[in-house]
Coordinates of C-alpha atoms in Angstrom, one line a residue:
X1 CA 1.8 16.0 -4.2
X2 CA 4.0 16.2 -1.4
X3 CA 2.4 18.3 0.5
X4 CA -0.8 15.2 -0.9
X5 CA 1.7 12.9 0.7
X6 CA 2.7 14.3 4.3
X7 CA -1.2 14.2 4.8
X8 CA -1.4 10.4 3.8
X9 CA 2.5 9.4 6.1
X10 CA 0.9 12.4 9.3
X11 CA -1.7 9.8 8.7
X12 CA -0.1 6.4 8.6
X13 CA 1.6 7.4 11.6
X14 CA -1.2 7.6 13.7
X15 CA -3.2 5.2 13.1
X16 CA -0.1 2.7 13.6
X17 CA 0.5 3.9 16.6
X18 CA -3.2 2.7 17.4
X19 CA -3.3 -1.0 16.0
X20 CA -3.2 -3.2 19.2
X21 CA -5.0 -6.5 20.2
X22 CA -9.0 -4.7 20.9
X23 CA -8.9 -2.6 18.4
X24 CA -11.2 -2.6 15.9
X25 CA -10.7 -1.3 11.8
X26 CA -13.5 0.7 12.3
X27 CA -11.9 2.6 15.3
X28 CA -9.2 3.0 12.5
X29 CA -11.5 4.3 10.3
X30 CA -12.4 6.7 12.2
X31 CA -9.7 8.5 13.8
X32 CA -8.3 8.4 9.7
X33 CA -11.7 10.0 8.5
X34 CA -11.3 12.6 12.4
X35 CA -7.4 13.0 11.2
X36 CA -8.0 14.5 8.0
X37 CA -11.3 16.8 9.5
X38 CA -9.0 18.2 11.6
X39 CA -6.7 19.3 8.6
X40 CA -9.7 20.2 6.8
X41 CA -8.0 18.1 3.8
X42 CA -10.7 15.1 1.4
X43 CA -9.7 11.6 1.4
X44 CA -9.8 10.2 -1.6
X45 CA -11.0 6.7 -1.1
X46 CA -14.3 7.2 0.4
X47 CA -16.4 7.4 -2.9
X48 CA -14.2 5.9 -5.3
X49 CA -16.9 4.0 -7.3
X50 CA -18.2 3.7 -4.5
X51 CA -16.2 2.2 -1.8
X52 CA -17.4 3.6 1.4
X53 CA -14.8 5.2 4.2
X54 CA -11.6 7.1 4.0
X55 CA -9.3 3.3 4.5
X56 CA -8.4 0.4 3.6
X57 CA -7.7 -2.3 5.8
X58 CA -6.9 -5.4 5.5
X59 CA -5.6 -8.1 8.3
X60 CA -3.3 -11.0 7.5
X61 CA -4.2 -14.0 4.4
X62 CA -6.7 -10.1 3.2
X63 CA -4.1 -8.6 0.2
X64 CA -5.9 -5.1 -0.2
X65 CA -8.8 -3.5 0.4
X66 CA -10.3 -4.2 3.3
X67 CA -13.2 -2.5 4.2
X68 CA -12.7 -1.4 8.1
X69 CA -15.8 -3.0 10.1
X70 CA -16.6 -2.3 13.6
X71 CA -16.5 -6.5 14.5
X72 CA -13.2 -6.9 13.1
X73 CA -10.7 -7.1 16.0
X74 CA -7.6 -7.0 15.8
X75 CA -5.8 -10.3 17.8
X76 CA -2.6 -10.2 19.1
X77 CA -0.6 -12.1 16.1
X78 CA -2.6 -10.1 13.6
X79 CA -0.4 -8.0 10.9
X80 CA -3.3 -5.5 9.5
X81 CA -2.4 -3.4 6.4
X82 CA -3.1 0.0 5.9
X83 CA -3.2 1.7 3.1
X84 CA -4.6 5.2 2.5
X85 CA -4.9 8.5 0.3
X86 CA -5.6 11.8 0.6
X87 CA -5.7 15.3 -2.0
X88 CA -4.4 18.3 -1.9
X89 CA -5.4 21.5 -3.2
X90 CA -6.7 19.1 -5.9
X91 CA -3.3 16.2 -6.0
X92 CA -3.5 13.1 -4.4
X93 CA -1.7 11.1 -2.3
X94 CA -1.4 7.5 -1.8
X95 CA 0.7 5.0 0.5
X96 CA 0.2 1.8 2.2
X97 CA 1.9 0.2 5.7
X98 CA 1.7 -3.5 6.7
X99 CA 1.6 -3.1 10.7
X100 CA 2.4 -5.8 13.2
X101 CA -0.5 -6.6 15.7
X102 CA 1.5 -6.4 19.0
X103 CA 4.7 -8.5 19.8
X104 CA 3.4 -12.2 19.6
X105 CA 4.4 -12.1 15.8
X106 CA 5.2 -16.1 13.7
X107 CA 8.5 -14.8 13.0
X108 CA 7.7 -16.4 9.5
X109 CA 4.6 -13.5 9.2
X110 CA 7.8 -11.4 10.4
X111 CA 9.9 -12.1 7.3
X112 CA 7.4 -10.5 4.8
X113 CA 6.1 -7.8 6.0
X114 CA 10.3 -7.1 5.6
X115 CA 11.0 -8.1 2.4
X116 CA 7.6 -6.7 1.6
X117 CA 8.9 -3.3 2.3
X118 CA 12.8 -3.7 1.6
X119 CA 11.5 -4.9 -2.2
X120 CA 9.3 -1.9 -2.2
X121 CA 12.6 -0.2 -1.8
X122 CA 14.8 -2.1 -4.2
X123 CA 12.1 -0.9 -6.5
X124 CA 12.1 2.3 -5.4
X125 CA 16.2 2.7 -6.6
X126 CA 15.6 1.6 -10.3
X127 CA 13.5 5.1 -10.1
X128 CA 14.5 7.6 -12.6
X129 CA 15.0 9.1 -16.2
X130 CA 15.1 6.8 -19.3
X131 CA 14.3 4.2 -16.9
X132 CA 12.0 1.6 -18.0
X133 CA 9.0 0.3 -15.6
X134 CA 10.5 -3.3 -16.4
X135 CA 12.9 -2.9 -14.4
X136 CA 10.9 -1.1 -11.0
X137 CA 8.9 -3.9 -11.5
X138 CA 12.2 -6.4 -12.4
X139 CA 13.6 -5.2 -8.9
X140 CA 10.3 -6.2 -6.3
X141 CA 9.7 -9.6 -8.0
X142 CA 13.1 -10.4 -7.2
X143 CA 13.9 -9.3 -3.9
X144 CA 10.2 -11.0 -3.4
X145 CA 11.3 -14.7 -5.5
X146 CA 14.6 -15.2 -3.9
X147 CA 13.0 -15.3 -0.3
X148 CA 10.4 -18.6 -1.0
X149 CA 7.5 -15.8 -1.6
X150 CA 5.1 -14.5 -4.1
X151 CA 4.0 -11.3 -6.2
X152 CA 0.1 -10.9 -6.9
X153 CA -0.4 -10.0 -10.0
X154 CA -4.1 -9.3 -9.6
X155 CA -3.8 -5.7 -9.0
X156 CA -0.7 -2.9 -9.2
X157 CA 1.0 0.0 -8.9
X158 CA -0.8 3.0 -11.8
X159 CA 0.1 6.6 -11.8
X160 CA -1.2 9.0 -9.6
X161 CA -1.6 12.5 -9.5
X162 CA -4.9 15.0 -9.6
X163 CA -6.2 12.1 -10.2
X164 CA -5.5 8.6 -8.0
X165 CA -5.2 5.9 -10.4
X166 CA -3.6 7.2 -13.8
X167 CA -1.2 4.9 -16.0
X168 CA 0.6 4.1 -15.9
X169 CA 0.0 0.8 -14.7
X170 CA 3.2 0.0 -12.4
X171 CA 3.5 -4.2 -11.9
X172 CA 5.3 -5.3 -9.2
X173 CA 6.4 -7.6 -11.9
X174 CA 8.6 -7.6 -15.1
X175 CA 12.5 -7.6 -17.0
X176 CA 14.3 -5.4 -16.9
X177 CA 14.5 -3.0 -19.7
X178 CA 10.7 -3.7 -21.0
X179 CA 8.4 -1.5 -21.1
X180 CA 7.9 2.9 -21.1
X181 CA 10.5 4.6 -20.0
X182 CA 10.2 7.1 -17.1
X183 CA 10.6 10.7 -17.1
X184 CA 11.4 13.7 -14.5
X185 CA 8.1 14.7 -13.5
X186 CA 6.1 11.5 -13.8
X187 CA 5.3 10.2 -10.1
X188 CA 4.2 7.0 -9.9
X189 CA 2.2 5.3 -6.8
X190 CA 5.0 1.8 -6.4
X191 CA 2.8 -0.6 -3.5
X192 CA 4.2 -4.9 -3.4
X193 CA 1.1 -7.1 -2.7
X194 CA 3.0 -9.9 -1.8
X195 CA 1.4 -13.3 -0.6
X196 CA 3.5 -15.6 2.1
X197 CA 1.7 -18.0 -0.5
X198 CA 1.4 -18.4 -4.2
X199 CA -0.1 -15.3 -5.9
X200 CA -3.5 -16.4 -6.6
X201 CA -6.4 -14.3 -5.1
X202 CA -9.8 -14.2 -5.0
X203 CA -12.6 -11.0 -4.1
X204 CA -15.7 -11.4 -1.6
X205 CA -19.2 -10.5 -1.7
X206 CA -18.6 -8.1 -1.3
X207 CA -17.0 -6.3 -4.3
X208 CA -14.4 -5.0 -2.6
X209 CA -11.8 -7.6 -0.2
X210 CA -9.1 -9.3 -2.1
X211 CA -8.2 -12.6 0.0
X212 CA -5.3 -15.1 -0.3
X213 CA -6.8 -17.9 -2.1
X214 CA -4.6 -20.0 -0.5
X215 CA -5.6 -18.6 3.6
X216 CA -2.2 -17.9 3.7
X217 CA -0.8 -14.0 5.0
X218 CA -0.2 -10.8 2.6
X219 CA 1.5 -7.8 3.4
X220 CA 0.9 -4.4 1.3
X221 CA 3.8 -1.4 1.5
X222 CA 3.5 1.6 -1.0
X223 CA 4.4 4.7 -1.9
X224 CA 3.4 7.9 -4.0
X225 CA 7.2 8.6 -5.9
X226 CA 8.3 11.0 -8.9
X227 CA 10.8 10.9 -10.9
X228 CA 13.2 13.7 -10.8
X229 CA 16.0 14.5 -12.9
X230 CA 18.6 13.7 -9.8
X231 CA 15.7 9.7 -9.4
X232 CA 13.0 9.4 -6.9
X233 CA 11.8 11.7 -5.0
X234 CA 8.9 9.3 -2.3
X235 CA 6.6 11.8 -1.8
X236 CA 4.8 9.7 1.1
X237 CA 7.7 9.1 3.6

C-alpha cells in the first residue's frame, strides 16, 4: 500500500505543478492518465461505479467528485481539489489536495485551505491502536468549527486496502471516545471536506459532482493512513 501511496503522491505533485490559469481540468486528467501509463499502473477511479476519469477535479464550490472537462478552464483566484487513486499489486492508495490557481487568492479562501489541511493532520495525530473513530472525527470537527467553517457530513472517509472503499466509514465529525477502536494493521483514508459556508451539499445532474448548497467555497485534503503499533504512518506523503 505504501507503493500505491507513493504513486498517488507523485501524480498529485505533478498535477500541482501544472495548475495555473488557462489550464482545463481535462488537461490535468490527461497528465494523470499519461503518468499512470508510463508507470504501468492502473488508476483506482476510472470505471469505479461508472466514473469516467482517473482524476476528480473539483473547482471552487464543488466539494468532491468533479468530472474533468475540456470546458472547465481554471482562472486566477480559483481553487481546485484534486482527488486521485492508484492500484499497485492489487492494493489501493488514495489522497487529495486542494491547490490555488495563480497568485491572487482571496485571503478567506486561503484560510479555508489551511484550516482543512490542518484538520487532516490533527486527525492523523489521533491515530493509534485503541483510539476511536470518534477521536479522529472530533479532531477534524474541532479544528474546522473553531475557525467558523463547516464540516461536510454527506461524504466521509473510509477504510482502504484491496478495495478503494472498505469498512469502516471514517466521519469528519464525532465525539471523542466513541465509535470503533482502531487496531494495528488497519488502513483508513481520512479526508476532511470543509465548506466556507454551511455544510449542506447538492449532487448535480451528472450524478457525481457534489457542490455546496449555498455556493460557498469548499476545500478537500486526504491521506491514506496505516495504524501501526507506534501510531500513524501516512502512506500517501
